[in-house]
Amino acid sequence: MELNRRNFIKFVVGGAAGIQMTPLPWKLTDDIAIWTQNWPWVPVPPVGEFTHVKSICNLCPGGCGIEVRKVDKRAVKIEGRTDYPVNPGGICPLGMGGLQLLYNESIRFTRPMKRVGPRGSGKFMDITWEEALNILAARISTLRKNGSPEALAAVDGNPIRSTMSLLIERLFKAIGSPNYVRIPTIEDTFGMASLLMQGTDGPMACDLENADYILSFGSGLSNTASKADQWVAAKPGTEAALALGLCHVIIKEGLYDTRFVNDHCFGFNDWSSANGKDHIGFKTMVLDSYSPDKAGQITGLAPGDIVSLAKEFAGAKAPVAICGKGKGALNGSLYEFMAVNSLNALVGNINRPGGVLVRDPLPLNPLPEVELDEIALQGLEKPRLDLAGSMKHPFTHSLINNFTKAIIDSSRSLVDTLLVFSANPVHTIPDGGSFRKALKKIPFIVSFSPFQDETAYMADLILPDHTYLEKTEDFIWPAGLQYPLYGLSQPVVEPIYNTKNTGDVILDLAKRIGASIGSAFPWSRFEEVLKERVKGLFDSAGGLVDHDGSTPAWQRQKEGGELNPDYKSFEEMWKKIKSTGLWYRPVHTYKTREVLFKTPTGKFEFFSSKIELAVNALSEKGSLDTALCDMAISGKGDEVFMPHYETTKYDADRSVYPLLMMPYEMINLASGWVPTPPFLNKSLFDTQLRGDESFFEINPGTAADYNLKQGDRAIIKSPEGKVRARANLSEGAMPDIIYMPLGFGHTAYDEFLQGKGVNPNDIVCAGKDPLSGLPVWWNTPVRLIKL
Amino acid sequence: MKEKHVPGKRYGMIIDLDKCTGCGTCTIACAAENNVSVRSDESDKERSITWMELFKITNGKEFPHTEVCYFPRPCMHCEEDGRGHHQPSCVSVCVATATKLDHNTGIVSQVYTRCIGCRYCQAACPYKARYFNWWDAYFPKGKGLERYLSPEVSPRMRGVVEKCTFCHHRLMRAKNLAYAEERRELEEDEYITACAEACPAQAITFGDLNNPKHRVSQLIKSPYAFRLLERLNTKPKVYYLSNKDWVRKLADNYLPGEFEKIMKLSG
Amino acid sequence: MKNPANSSEKSSKGGWMSFLKGLIPGNNDSTFVPPFSLSGWIFLLAGLIPALIVGWLIYPMALYSKQPQPMNFNHVLHLDPDVGGIEGDTETEQCLYCHEFRDDGSFVGIPRLAKCTECHDDPESPLGETLEEKDFLEKYVADEKEIPWLSYYRQPDCVYFSHIAHVRMGEMECRTCHGDHHKTENLPTYRANILTGYSINIWGKNIAGYKFNTWDRMKMDDCAECHTKKGHEENNACFVCHK
């Protein structure tokens, strides 16, 4: 009975046999197999009850309806709504990725903070909302005490006409600063073009539902252009010449609507003014200067193509010409937009089904007048830094490039405190990086951004807003929609961090500043402001608060159905708007053309009386030549007052910088103030981004001149700076133009975005658009250096 | 109660390439719906995962006669392997029975917990519709990105292959709703994939190819409907539609002059 | 001629015995001791019996953790008609009163607090006289806090299961899979597999995986077995139960 080798082996054999006779080995094998399927670091999404919340997307000015799928308190998927008039069920890539903005903690500000490290170091310290608002209120009060409220400035990227932007503008008025600067969008140019030709600056609405021929003057390289029936690519910045070339053919061939042109238009034929001065009309100007040959020369198109396009356009029943570049987040060229709208007028397709609709703004209640105190009155007397609305640029609301330049050029700090709302000008303004330089001369910067963007990174005080999925705000009539629409978003999820709706913050701030400013903001919550404005919609009587995508209201109406609002009291209507998110009036009463146009002549103006008045007023101070020079107009004589083509003036020596660089917006890349959700990176081609390098598009012929092959690296140099990118040889690219996508090249955010690609805005050498003074971002002279 | 057998379905899709603008919403809708992992570098297309991948083709002509066409490519849910066997080529090579063709729905399944990561199926797929997880799902601590994950689709671990499932969980979701309403049959629009739902150009139509009333079964009868690499005989259930000859010609490896003989030309 | 095959045959006669003998040092043919003497059996059993004890008794205990439920729940009491409990024509109907289907056809599983407060609506006035209920009202109803129940029947994340398809369309009884859970006065201790994290009810209380009742185990084969038996082989397709 000793434990010798033999017995030990027996013991082991017995043990092994015993274990085999139990379930242990089999169960263990099974469990280990399951264990390998459940690594603790692979997330297991918690289950729960599914619900859906309807809201509106604010990631671009489009304002699509969204329906968010939730599991208990978590939002898990954004989908398009079929019961919202803007988008029939679909949604864009950016909107689809919205949850990655909501839930990515490393790109969000989660609480109010103040800067502690050197500016731009990203070192911030937590503070309470109480402290943060007191700091800002004290600063503003001091400025006012010192009699310089104008040293407070705002850069606001909220959509035009939204209640949020109205509230910020109101705050600036009450404080007494004229320096409320908006980020320019296509709406600015639309508004001006309609004001000058039609007399109202309401939203540009086209009845695309009923149009049978749509001619779009968008930039050439867009995805959508690949689907247009007719793809006509004029050189960037020469679209006006193309439009006028088409006008030439239409007039010469007698294809225009003579009744409309004769009865309701001003300045078509040659005319004499009351003082006996003779003027040439639009007809003469176009016939003289824009023959297909000349237009072809300017635009780089074949004259034959221009003729056939014009005939096709004029031959359609309801043709409509629409202007714009990219997604509409950037401004256009004023004379170009006027030239395109002339096409609509020539075919008489204004205020007609399937044409351009001249619309009044939404009947929202205006907010009560602000009572200004002495300091505010004096402050508002001071000139705006950006000269917008001045005699030089009388029709423009804001000129951010001028604002930047004024700050940089001054020897002192013209702006003491800058508030930045829903904007990231450091990254998005096409100014060759000037805004970043201007920030260095501003002692105190306050960011209201929910995201840790480039501009917020430079801020001294962070008062983070909710993201769009956590708050209520309004969306007023997105551009292009033919019917008046008021959209209201609602919090899809409870705010997940210690952030606050900037609307509420402004009301709080105004009360802390006190005096006449506090009393200009009698509301306790932002929602009350929204409600007060919406009351105007109720008072205007009518309008629906729901929309059925399968049988839209206009269709029901066509079939003889009634469009009676399903609410009796304002409270009921407000409650419904809050749940459906919309108020909508899907009818258009076509006014007679006699009362339609609010221009000085009461007609559609080919010859703009307003431009004439403005030019004359400025000429009185000096000469006509200096006036035109100040307004950046190079045209001569009567054409100044009419849509015409102006050659771009370059400061750069074109023999050194022979190519042109055109930034372009991509639908699957956020180029505005919101960051790109990481999902979108999946949809980029590896000829758009590869590793950390982005690509520029170049015509193979042009590339051959520089000995560039697909994927080769090159430096693109403009007078403003240089960037390095790789070449993507693209047959669709126009010769001698270099196309660079907007939205890359972030220095802020996290590993999904930071350092990926280059930002073409850094090398844009923006000229001034004639008359409007807005930045000309679409053609920067550059040269290419192969690496 | 003896259960009545529901006649078999053959779910399929047709993508109108003349409507597709190449915006990429389908790719993103798919990724968001199916908890597809996103890494910091998605530009290495050999490594990144995009169940619905977008490709760009051009007619190769010089400016300004260049035409561009985008085509999104999901899993084709093939019915045969090209040699007459009633299972797709990825299924025949799977050593772990991790992927199967369900003859009642026509959907090719992929069970991640069963997959051993041998990648045979990836090699066998003529459409490159299968993706290997080279890394674990990327949800770094402190970001909180895992909060948007949907519980309807199981997140994948490193070392397994994944692919488009025709949003199978949406079929289950629709069935549950139908059962709650005491129905067995689904309406046409009750079950559609996330990509078809999201497409802003409404270029994707999804439905039952066995049901002649469904739009998809009508659309595939168009002379301009085609499938990718049709002559491999894999019988994909994803169809495309384009009346541009050059687009249809690029869908298979035609010899010079061959396409013109086989296909109906436009115009 | 010598055949090497033959010679090897010869030498292999009684080969294994001599092979074993050779293993034991100092042994030769004359002092051969058979390998299985009494003392040999003792050593063998000394290995075998503890191994059986480990495999059948200790291992199952060590494999599963024990976690108490946050509070007790008396199913019997809630279904007792004498105290105004939940009524129903069938057992299934009674179960569905709390473990209900949502409008979208999904199954709530363990009910949320909101379901409890449909009856236990006032934290100040209990419906019964049990201490458990008082505790529950104070701790959860008063604070509107969800009860962190541990689910006995939670399937892995890769599994999809539609209750409505089985209960309403397939007209199955709850007890087919869940047994007599509704007859418990005290909630059993929750035990989870320390390797996989799954509840013991998935594999079954019986470590051998033997099934005496349909509800003893909830593994994939059990689902498939039932599908096959009932003639629903089409439901054995992978994606019917996997997500």
mmCIF file of C-alpha atoms in Angstrom, chain A residues 353-462:
data_model
loop_
_atom_site.group_PDB
_atom_site.id
_atom_site.type_symbol
_atom_site.label_atom_id
_atom_site.label_comp_id
_atom_site.label_asym_id
_atom_site.label_seq_id
_atom_site.Cartn_x
_atom_site.Cartn_y
_atom_site.Cartn_z
ATOM 1 C CA PRO A 353 -47.688 77.311 -61.143
ATOM 2 C CA GLY A 354 -44.356 75.652 -61.780
ATOM 3 C CA GLY A 355 -42.413 78.875 -61.497
ATOM 4 C CA VAL A 356 -40.858 81.277 -59.052
ATOM 5 C CA LEU A 357 -43.339 82.228 -56.350
ATOM 6 C CA VAL A 358 -43.127 85.676 -54.829
ATOM 7 C CA ARG A 359 -43.996 85.115 -51.205
ATOM 8 C CA ASP A 360 -44.615 87.149 -48.125
ATOM 9 C CA PRO A 361 -42.788 86.157 -44.991
ATOM 10 C CA LEU A 362 -44.544 83.915 -42.449
ATOM 11 C CA PRO A 363 -47.136 85.816 -40.384
ATOM 12 C CA LEU A 364 -45.228 85.248 -37.142
ATOM 13 C CA ASN A 365 -45.787 87.780 -34.355
ATOM 14 C CA PRO A 366 -43.002 90.307 -34.178
ATOM 15 C CA LEU A 367 -41.432 90.632 -30.761
ATOM 16 C CA PRO A 368 -42.327 93.858 -28.923
ATOM 17 C CA GLU A 369 -40.152 96.883 -29.674
ATOM 18 C CA VAL A 370 -37.026 97.186 -27.578
ATOM 19 C CA GLU A 371 -36.864 100.296 -25.419
ATOM 20 C CA LEU A 372 -33.347 101.559 -25.807
ATOM 21 C CA ASP A 373 -31.546 103.448 -23.088
ATOM 22 C CA GLU A 374 -29.105 106.278 -23.723
ATOM 23 C CA ILE A 375 -26.039 103.993 -23.892
ATOM 24 C CA ALA A 376 -27.706 101.693 -26.388
ATOM 25 C CA LEU A 377 -28.849 104.566 -28.570
ATOM 26 C CA GLN A 378 -25.330 105.972 -28.729
ATOM 27 C CA GLY A 379 -23.821 102.549 -29.375
ATOM 28 C CA LEU A 380 -26.163 101.821 -32.253
ATOM 29 C CA GLU A 381 -25.179 105.129 -33.868
ATOM 30 C CA LYS A 382 -21.648 103.812 -34.348
ATOM 31 C CA PRO A 383 -20.861 102.287 -37.759
ATOM 32 C CA ARG A 384 -20.785 98.532 -38.169
ATOM 33 C CA LEU A 385 -17.260 97.143 -38.455
ATOM 34 C CA ASP A 386 -18.194 95.120 -41.527
ATOM 35 C CA LEU A 387 -19.855 98.052 -43.389
ATOM 36 C CA ALA A 388 -22.863 95.880 -44.199
ATOM 37 C CA GLY A 389 -25.935 97.996 -44.823
ATOM 38 C CA SER A 390 -23.693 101.035 -45.245
ATOM 39 C CA MET A 391 -23.768 103.093 -48.433
ATOM 40 C CA LYS A 392 -21.065 100.858 -49.903
ATOM 41 C CA HIS A 393 -23.005 97.643 -49.425
ATOM 42 C CA PRO A 394 -26.555 98.860 -48.847
ATOM 43 C CA PHE A 395 -28.372 95.577 -49.443
ATOM 44 C CA THR A 396 -26.159 93.205 -47.459
ATOM 45 C CA HIS A 397 -26.974 92.183 -43.881
ATOM 46 C CA SER A 398 -23.573 90.960 -42.779
ATOM 47 C CA LEU A 399 -20.077 90.807 -44.224
ATOM 48 C CA ILE A 400 -17.979 88.532 -42.114
ATOM 49 C CA ASN A 401 -14.858 88.951 -44.256
ATOM 50 C CA ASN A 402 -14.980 92.728 -43.797
ATOM 51 C CA PHE A 403 -15.499 92.211 -40.080
ATOM 52 C CA THR A 404 -12.378 90.061 -39.885
ATOM 53 C CA LYS A 405 -10.360 92.502 -41.957
ATOM 54 C CA ALA A 406 -11.422 95.495 -39.861
ATOM 55 C CA ILE A 407 -10.224 93.743 -36.702
ATOM 56 C CA ILE A 408 -6.905 92.678 -38.221
ATOM 57 C CA ASP A 409 -6.198 96.070 -39.818
ATOM 58 C CA SER A 410 -6.882 98.112 -36.711
ATOM 59 C CA SER A 411 -4.043 98.929 -34.373
ATOM 60 C CA ARG A 412 -6.292 98.540 -31.321
ATOM 61 C CA SER A 413 -8.778 95.919 -30.248
ATOM 62 C CA LEU A 414 -11.963 97.013 -31.950
ATOM 63 C CA VAL A 415 -13.826 94.082 -30.462
ATOM 64 C CA ASP A 416 -13.451 93.495 -26.754
ATOM 65 C CA THR A 417 -15.837 90.585 -26.368
ATOM 66 C CA LEU A 418 -16.971 88.215 -29.099
ATOM 67 C CA LEU A 419 -19.903 85.866 -28.708
ATOM 68 C CA VAL A 420 -20.026 82.934 -31.109
ATOM 69 C CA PHE A 421 -23.352 81.169 -31.686
ATOM 70 C CA SER A 422 -23.815 78.003 -33.786
ATOM 71 C CA ALA A 423 -20.784 78.873 -35.862
ATOM 72 C CA ASN A 424 -17.216 77.766 -36.331
ATOM 73 C CA PRO A 425 -15.781 80.640 -38.374
ATOM 74 C CA VAL A 426 -12.181 79.584 -37.810
ATOM 75 C CA HIS A 427 -12.818 76.551 -39.986
ATOM 76 C CA THR A 428 -15.711 77.493 -42.260
ATOM 77 C CA ILE A 429 -15.059 81.035 -43.445
ATOM 78 C CA PRO A 430 -13.273 81.148 -46.797
ATOM 79 C CA ASP A 431 -10.731 83.749 -45.799
ATOM 80 C CA GLY A 432 -7.323 82.112 -45.967
ATOM 81 C CA GLY A 433 -7.258 81.658 -42.197
ATOM 82 C CA SER A 434 -7.818 85.338 -41.374
ATOM 83 C CA PHE A 435 -10.470 84.743 -38.749
ATOM 84 C CA ARG A 436 -8.012 82.817 -36.618
ATOM 85 C CA LYS A 437 -5.656 85.793 -36.801
ATOM 86 C CA ALA A 438 -8.462 88.187 -35.889
ATOM 87 C CA LEU A 439 -9.283 86.147 -32.782
ATOM 88 C CA LYS A 440 -5.821 86.923 -31.425
ATOM 89 C CA LYS A 441 -6.809 90.583 -31.234
ATOM 90 C CA ILE A 442 -10.014 89.923 -29.306
ATOM 91 C CA PRO A 443 -9.417 89.912 -25.551
ATOM 92 C CA PHE A 444 -12.444 87.846 -24.567
ATOM 93 C CA ILE A 445 -14.214 85.169 -26.610
ATOM 94 C CA VAL A 446 -17.335 83.347 -25.513
ATOM 95 C CA SER A 447 -18.469 80.191 -27.274
ATOM 96 C CA PHE A 448 -21.977 78.812 -27.054
ATOM 97 C CA SER A 449 -21.089 75.763 -29.112
ATOM 98 C CA PRO A 450 -22.091 72.303 -27.910
ATOM 99 C CA PHE A 451 -19.036 70.984 -29.753
ATOM 100 C CA GLN A 452 -15.335 71.387 -29.090
ATOM 101 C CA ASP A 453 -14.758 73.055 -32.448
ATOM 102 C CA GLU A 454 -11.787 75.138 -33.594
ATOM 103 C CA THR A 455 -13.399 78.439 -32.588
ATOM 104 C CA ALA A 456 -14.520 77.168 -29.186
ATOM 105 C CA TYR A 457 -10.999 75.937 -28.621
ATOM 106 C CA MET A 458 -9.845 79.573 -28.752
ATOM 107 C CA ALA A 459 -12.575 80.745 -26.369
ATOM 108 C CA ASP A 460 -12.179 82.060 -22.865
ATOM 109 C CA LEU A 461 -15.609 81.088 -21.683
ATOM 110 C CA ILE A 462 -17.701 78.119 -22.777
#
